[in-house]
Amino acid sequence: MRQSSVAFVVTVAFILFVAFHEPVCATNNYLWGEIGANDYKLAKDTVKKAFFVGLVQTKKYVFKQSDNLDALTITAIQITDKKKNNGATAELTSGGPGSKGATILFNSVRGYGINDVVEIWGR
């Protein structure tokens, strides 16, 4: 083989190695509803819970508005997972888009913590 052919084969082999062995960055981002142009950000909170070896961490996030007479209707809930790997899952257990409040349950991967940002939009 010529030197340029060897360099080409080595380069292709390296690219294939990186492509198949690079860890996949799987985050658990969620969007329930739709954020409209006229929507207001009602809340932005960070939900955190430290890891504990061998355990699944859970945390409940509750959004309530103080005055039901002036309460806005939720149009969207956006959750951004701040962990690059082994992020927590989120489940909307009550409320959400179309209602005045929401409850979200976060569950971590066993042995990992929770680090998510919750943004609630409404009008």
PDB file of C-alpha atoms in Angstrom:
ATOM      1  CA  MET A   1       0.000   0.000   0.000  1.00  0.00           C
ATOM      2  CA  ARG A   2       1.072   3.518  -0.633  1.00  0.00           C
ATOM      3  CA  GLN A   3       1.527   5.933   2.240  1.00  0.00           C
ATOM      4  CA  SER A   4      -1.547   8.052   1.292  1.00  0.00           C
ATOM      5  CA  SER A   5      -3.739   4.923   1.192  1.00  0.00           C
ATOM      6  CA  VAL A   6      -2.556   3.878   4.652  1.00  0.00           C
ATOM      7  CA  ALA A   7      -3.286   7.352   6.019  1.00  0.00           C
ATOM      8  CA  PHE A   8      -6.778   7.235   4.486  1.00  0.00           C
ATOM      9  CA  VAL A   9      -7.534   3.830   6.027  1.00  0.00           C
ATOM     10  CA  VAL A  10      -6.271   4.963   9.442  1.00  0.00           C
ATOM     11  CA  THR A  11      -8.362   8.134   9.256  1.00  0.00           C
ATOM     12  CA  VAL A  12     -11.531   6.237   8.304  1.00  0.00           C
ATOM     13  CA  ALA A  13     -10.902   3.664  11.044  1.00  0.00           C
ATOM     14  CA  PHE A  14     -10.465   6.435  13.616  1.00  0.00           C
ATOM     15  CA  ILE A  15     -13.697   8.194  12.538  1.00  0.00           C
ATOM     16  CA  LEU A  16     -15.631   4.929  12.728  1.00  0.00           C
ATOM     17  CA  PHE A  17     -14.171   4.171  16.159  1.00  0.00           C
ATOM     18  CA  VAL A  18     -15.183   7.582  17.531  1.00  0.00           C
ATOM     19  CA  ALA A  19     -18.644   7.401  15.953  1.00  0.00           C
ATOM     20  CA  PHE A  20     -19.462   4.031  17.503  1.00  0.00           C
ATOM     21  CA  HIS A  21     -17.726   4.474  20.856  1.00  0.00           C
ATOM     22  CA  GLU A  22     -18.584   8.059  21.690  1.00  0.00           C
ATOM     23  CA  PRO A  23     -21.047   8.079  24.588  1.00  0.00           C
ATOM     24  CA  VAL A  24     -24.525   9.196  23.699  1.00  0.00           C
ATOM     25  CA  CYS A  25     -25.573  12.306  25.598  1.00  0.00           C
ATOM     26  CA  ALA A  26     -29.120  11.437  26.485  1.00  0.00           C
ATOM     27  CA  THR A  27     -30.965  14.123  28.357  1.00  0.00           C
ATOM     28  CA  ASN A  28     -34.571  14.016  29.430  1.00  0.00           C
ATOM     29  CA  ASN A  29     -36.035  17.302  28.229  1.00  0.00           C
ATOM     30  CA  TYR A  30     -39.799  17.728  28.156  1.00  0.00           C
ATOM     31  CA  LEU A  31     -42.327  20.164  26.724  1.00  0.00           C
ATOM     32  CA  TRP A  32     -45.994  19.813  27.567  1.00  0.00           C
ATOM     33  CA  GLY A  33     -48.210  22.263  25.675  1.00  0.00           C
ATOM     34  CA  GLU A  34     -47.049  25.066  23.423  1.00  0.00           C
ATOM     35  CA  ILE A  35     -45.315  28.346  24.265  1.00  0.00           C
ATOM     36  CA  GLY A  36     -47.143  31.149  22.455  1.00  0.00           C
ATOM     37  CA  ALA A  37     -45.916  34.623  21.535  1.00  0.00           C
ATOM     38  CA  ASN A  38     -48.231  36.255  24.105  1.00  0.00           C
ATOM     39  CA  ASP A  39     -47.439  33.898  26.983  1.00  0.00           C
ATOM     40  CA  TYR A  40     -45.854  35.013  30.253  1.00  0.00           C
ATOM     41  CA  LYS A  41     -43.267  33.045  32.179  1.00  0.00           C
ATOM     42  CA  LEU A  42     -45.111  32.229  35.395  1.00  0.00           C
ATOM     43  CA  ALA A  43     -42.267  30.374  37.093  1.00  0.00           C
ATOM     44  CA  LYS A  44     -38.689  29.260  36.618  1.00  0.00           C
ATOM     45  CA  ASP A  45     -37.340  26.938  39.286  1.00  0.00           C
ATOM     46  CA  THR A  46     -34.445  24.538  39.646  1.00  0.00           C
ATOM     47  CA  VAL A  47     -35.293  21.102  40.988  1.00  0.00           C
ATOM     48  CA  LYS A  48     -32.279  19.412  42.597  1.00  0.00           C
ATOM     49  CA  LYS A  49     -31.667  16.400  44.760  1.00  0.00           C
ATOM     50  CA  ALA A  50     -28.241  14.925  45.478  1.00  0.00           C
ATOM     51  CA  PHE A  51     -27.354  11.386  44.503  1.00  0.00           C
ATOM     52  CA  PHE A  52     -27.166   8.558  46.997  1.00  0.00           C
ATOM     53  CA  VAL A  53     -25.276   5.397  46.083  1.00  0.00           C
ATOM     54  CA  GLY A  54     -27.638   2.608  45.033  1.00  0.00           C
ATOM     55  CA  LEU A  55     -30.893   4.554  45.462  1.00  0.00           C
ATOM     56  CA  VAL A  56     -33.408   6.113  43.091  1.00  0.00           C
ATOM     57  CA  GLN A  57     -34.090   9.708  44.135  1.00  0.00           C
ATOM     58  CA  THR A  58     -37.576  11.186  43.780  1.00  0.00           C
ATOM     59  CA  LYS A  59     -38.742  14.750  44.177  1.00  0.00           C
ATOM     60  CA  LYS A  60     -42.169  16.305  43.785  1.00  0.00           C
ATOM     61  CA  TYR A  61     -42.489  19.796  42.311  1.00  0.00           C
ATOM     62  CA  VAL A  62     -45.777  21.633  42.915  1.00  0.00           C
ATOM     63  CA  PHE A  63     -46.761  24.863  41.152  1.00  0.00           C
ATOM     64  CA  LYS A  64     -49.674  26.798  42.676  1.00  0.00           C
ATOM     65  CA  GLN A  65     -50.750  30.350  42.026  1.00  0.00           C
ATOM     66  CA  SER A  66     -51.566  32.457  45.062  1.00  0.00           C
ATOM     67  CA  ASP A  67     -54.883  34.015  43.975  1.00  0.00           C
ATOM     68  CA  ASN A  68     -57.316  31.855  42.011  1.00  0.00           C
ATOM     69  CA  LEU A  69     -59.343  34.892  40.856  1.00  0.00           C
ATOM     70  CA  ASP A  70     -56.354  36.375  39.026  1.00  0.00           C
ATOM     71  CA  ALA A  71     -54.610  33.072  38.275  1.00  0.00           C
ATOM     72  CA  LEU A  72     -53.414  32.609  34.723  1.00  0.00           C
ATOM     73  CA  THR A  73     -53.986  29.436  32.734  1.00  0.00           C
ATOM     74  CA  ILE A  74     -50.905  27.321  32.073  1.00  0.00           C
ATOM     75  CA  THR A  75     -50.156  26.985  28.356  1.00  0.00           C
ATOM     76  CA  ALA A  76     -46.859  25.098  28.534  1.00  0.00           C
ATOM     77  CA  ILE A  77     -44.417  23.431  30.889  1.00  0.00           C
ATOM     78  CA  GLN A  78     -40.810  23.099  29.745  1.00  0.00           C
ATOM     79  CA  ILE A  79     -38.314  20.946  31.635  1.00  0.00           C
ATOM     80  CA  THR A  80     -34.614  21.148  30.795  1.00  0.00           C
ATOM     81  CA  ASP A  81     -32.368  18.384  32.099  1.00  0.00           C
ATOM     82  CA  LYS A  82     -29.043  19.883  33.217  1.00  0.00           C
ATOM     83  CA  LYS A  83     -27.271  16.520  33.473  1.00  0.00           C
ATOM     84  CA  LYS A  84     -25.419  15.344  30.383  1.00  0.00           C
ATOM     85  CA  ASN A  85     -25.932  11.656  31.194  1.00  0.00           C
ATOM     86  CA  ASN A  86     -28.244   9.715  33.480  1.00  0.00           C
ATOM     87  CA  GLY A  87     -30.785  12.516  33.817  1.00  0.00           C
ATOM     88  CA  ALA A  88     -34.019  12.201  35.736  1.00  0.00           C
ATOM     89  CA  THR A  89     -37.383  11.464  34.176  1.00  0.00           C
ATOM     90  CA  ALA A  90     -40.352  13.733  34.813  1.00  0.00           C
ATOM     91  CA  GLU A  91     -44.025  12.814  34.993  1.00  0.00           C
ATOM     92  CA  LEU A  92     -46.842  15.348  34.993  1.00  0.00           C
ATOM     93  CA  THR A  93     -49.087  13.832  37.665  1.00  0.00           C
ATOM     94  CA  SER A  94     -51.764  16.550  37.854  1.00  0.00           C
ATOM     95  CA  GLY A  95     -52.675  19.856  36.272  1.00  0.00           C
ATOM     96  CA  GLY A  96     -50.560  21.253  33.482  1.00  0.00           C
ATOM     97  CA  PRO A  97     -51.593  23.002  30.256  1.00  0.00           C
ATOM     98  CA  GLY A  98     -55.190  24.208  30.463  1.00  0.00           C
ATOM     99  CA  SER A  99     -55.225  24.355  34.266  1.00  0.00           C
ATOM    100  CA  LYS A 100     -54.107  26.792  36.964  1.00  0.00           C
ATOM    101  CA  GLY A 101     -51.513  24.553  38.665  1.00  0.00           C
ATOM    102  CA  ALA A 102     -49.284  21.536  38.131  1.00  0.00           C
ATOM    103  CA  THR A 103     -47.584  18.708  39.992  1.00  0.00           C
ATOM    104  CA  ILE A 104     -44.514  17.029  38.486  1.00  0.00           C
ATOM    105  CA  LEU A 105     -42.779  13.952  39.879  1.00  0.00           C
ATOM    106  CA  PHE A 106     -39.055  13.542  39.136  1.00  0.00           C
ATOM    107  CA  ASN A 107     -37.304  10.146  39.322  1.00  0.00           C
ATOM    108  CA  SER A 108     -33.546   9.751  39.001  1.00  0.00           C
ATOM    109  CA  VAL A 109     -31.567   6.882  37.581  1.00  0.00           C
ATOM    110  CA  ARG A 110     -30.419   4.540  40.372  1.00  0.00           C
ATOM    111  CA  GLY A 111     -27.313   6.017  42.001  1.00  0.00           C
ATOM    112  CA  TYR A 112     -27.697   9.444  40.369  1.00  0.00           C
ATOM    113  CA  GLY A 113     -29.268  12.744  41.408  1.00  0.00           C
ATOM    114  CA  ILE A 114     -31.781  15.188  39.965  1.00  0.00           C
ATOM    115  CA  ASN A 115     -30.864  18.532  38.360  1.00  0.00           C
ATOM    116  CA  ASP A 116     -33.612  20.016  36.178  1.00  0.00           C
ATOM    117  CA  VAL A 117     -34.967  23.476  35.361  1.00  0.00           C
ATOM    118  CA  VAL A 118     -38.760  23.849  35.247  1.00  0.00           C
ATOM    119  CA  GLU A 119     -40.291  26.757  33.315  1.00  0.00           C
ATOM    120  CA  ILE A 120     -44.039  27.307  33.382  1.00  0.00           C
ATOM    121  CA  TRP A 121     -45.715  29.535  30.797  1.00  0.00           C
ATOM    122  CA  GLY A 122     -49.265  30.883  30.761  1.00  0.00           C
ATOM    123  CA  ARG A 123     -51.707  33.639  29.866  1.00  0.00           C
TER     124      ARG A 123
END
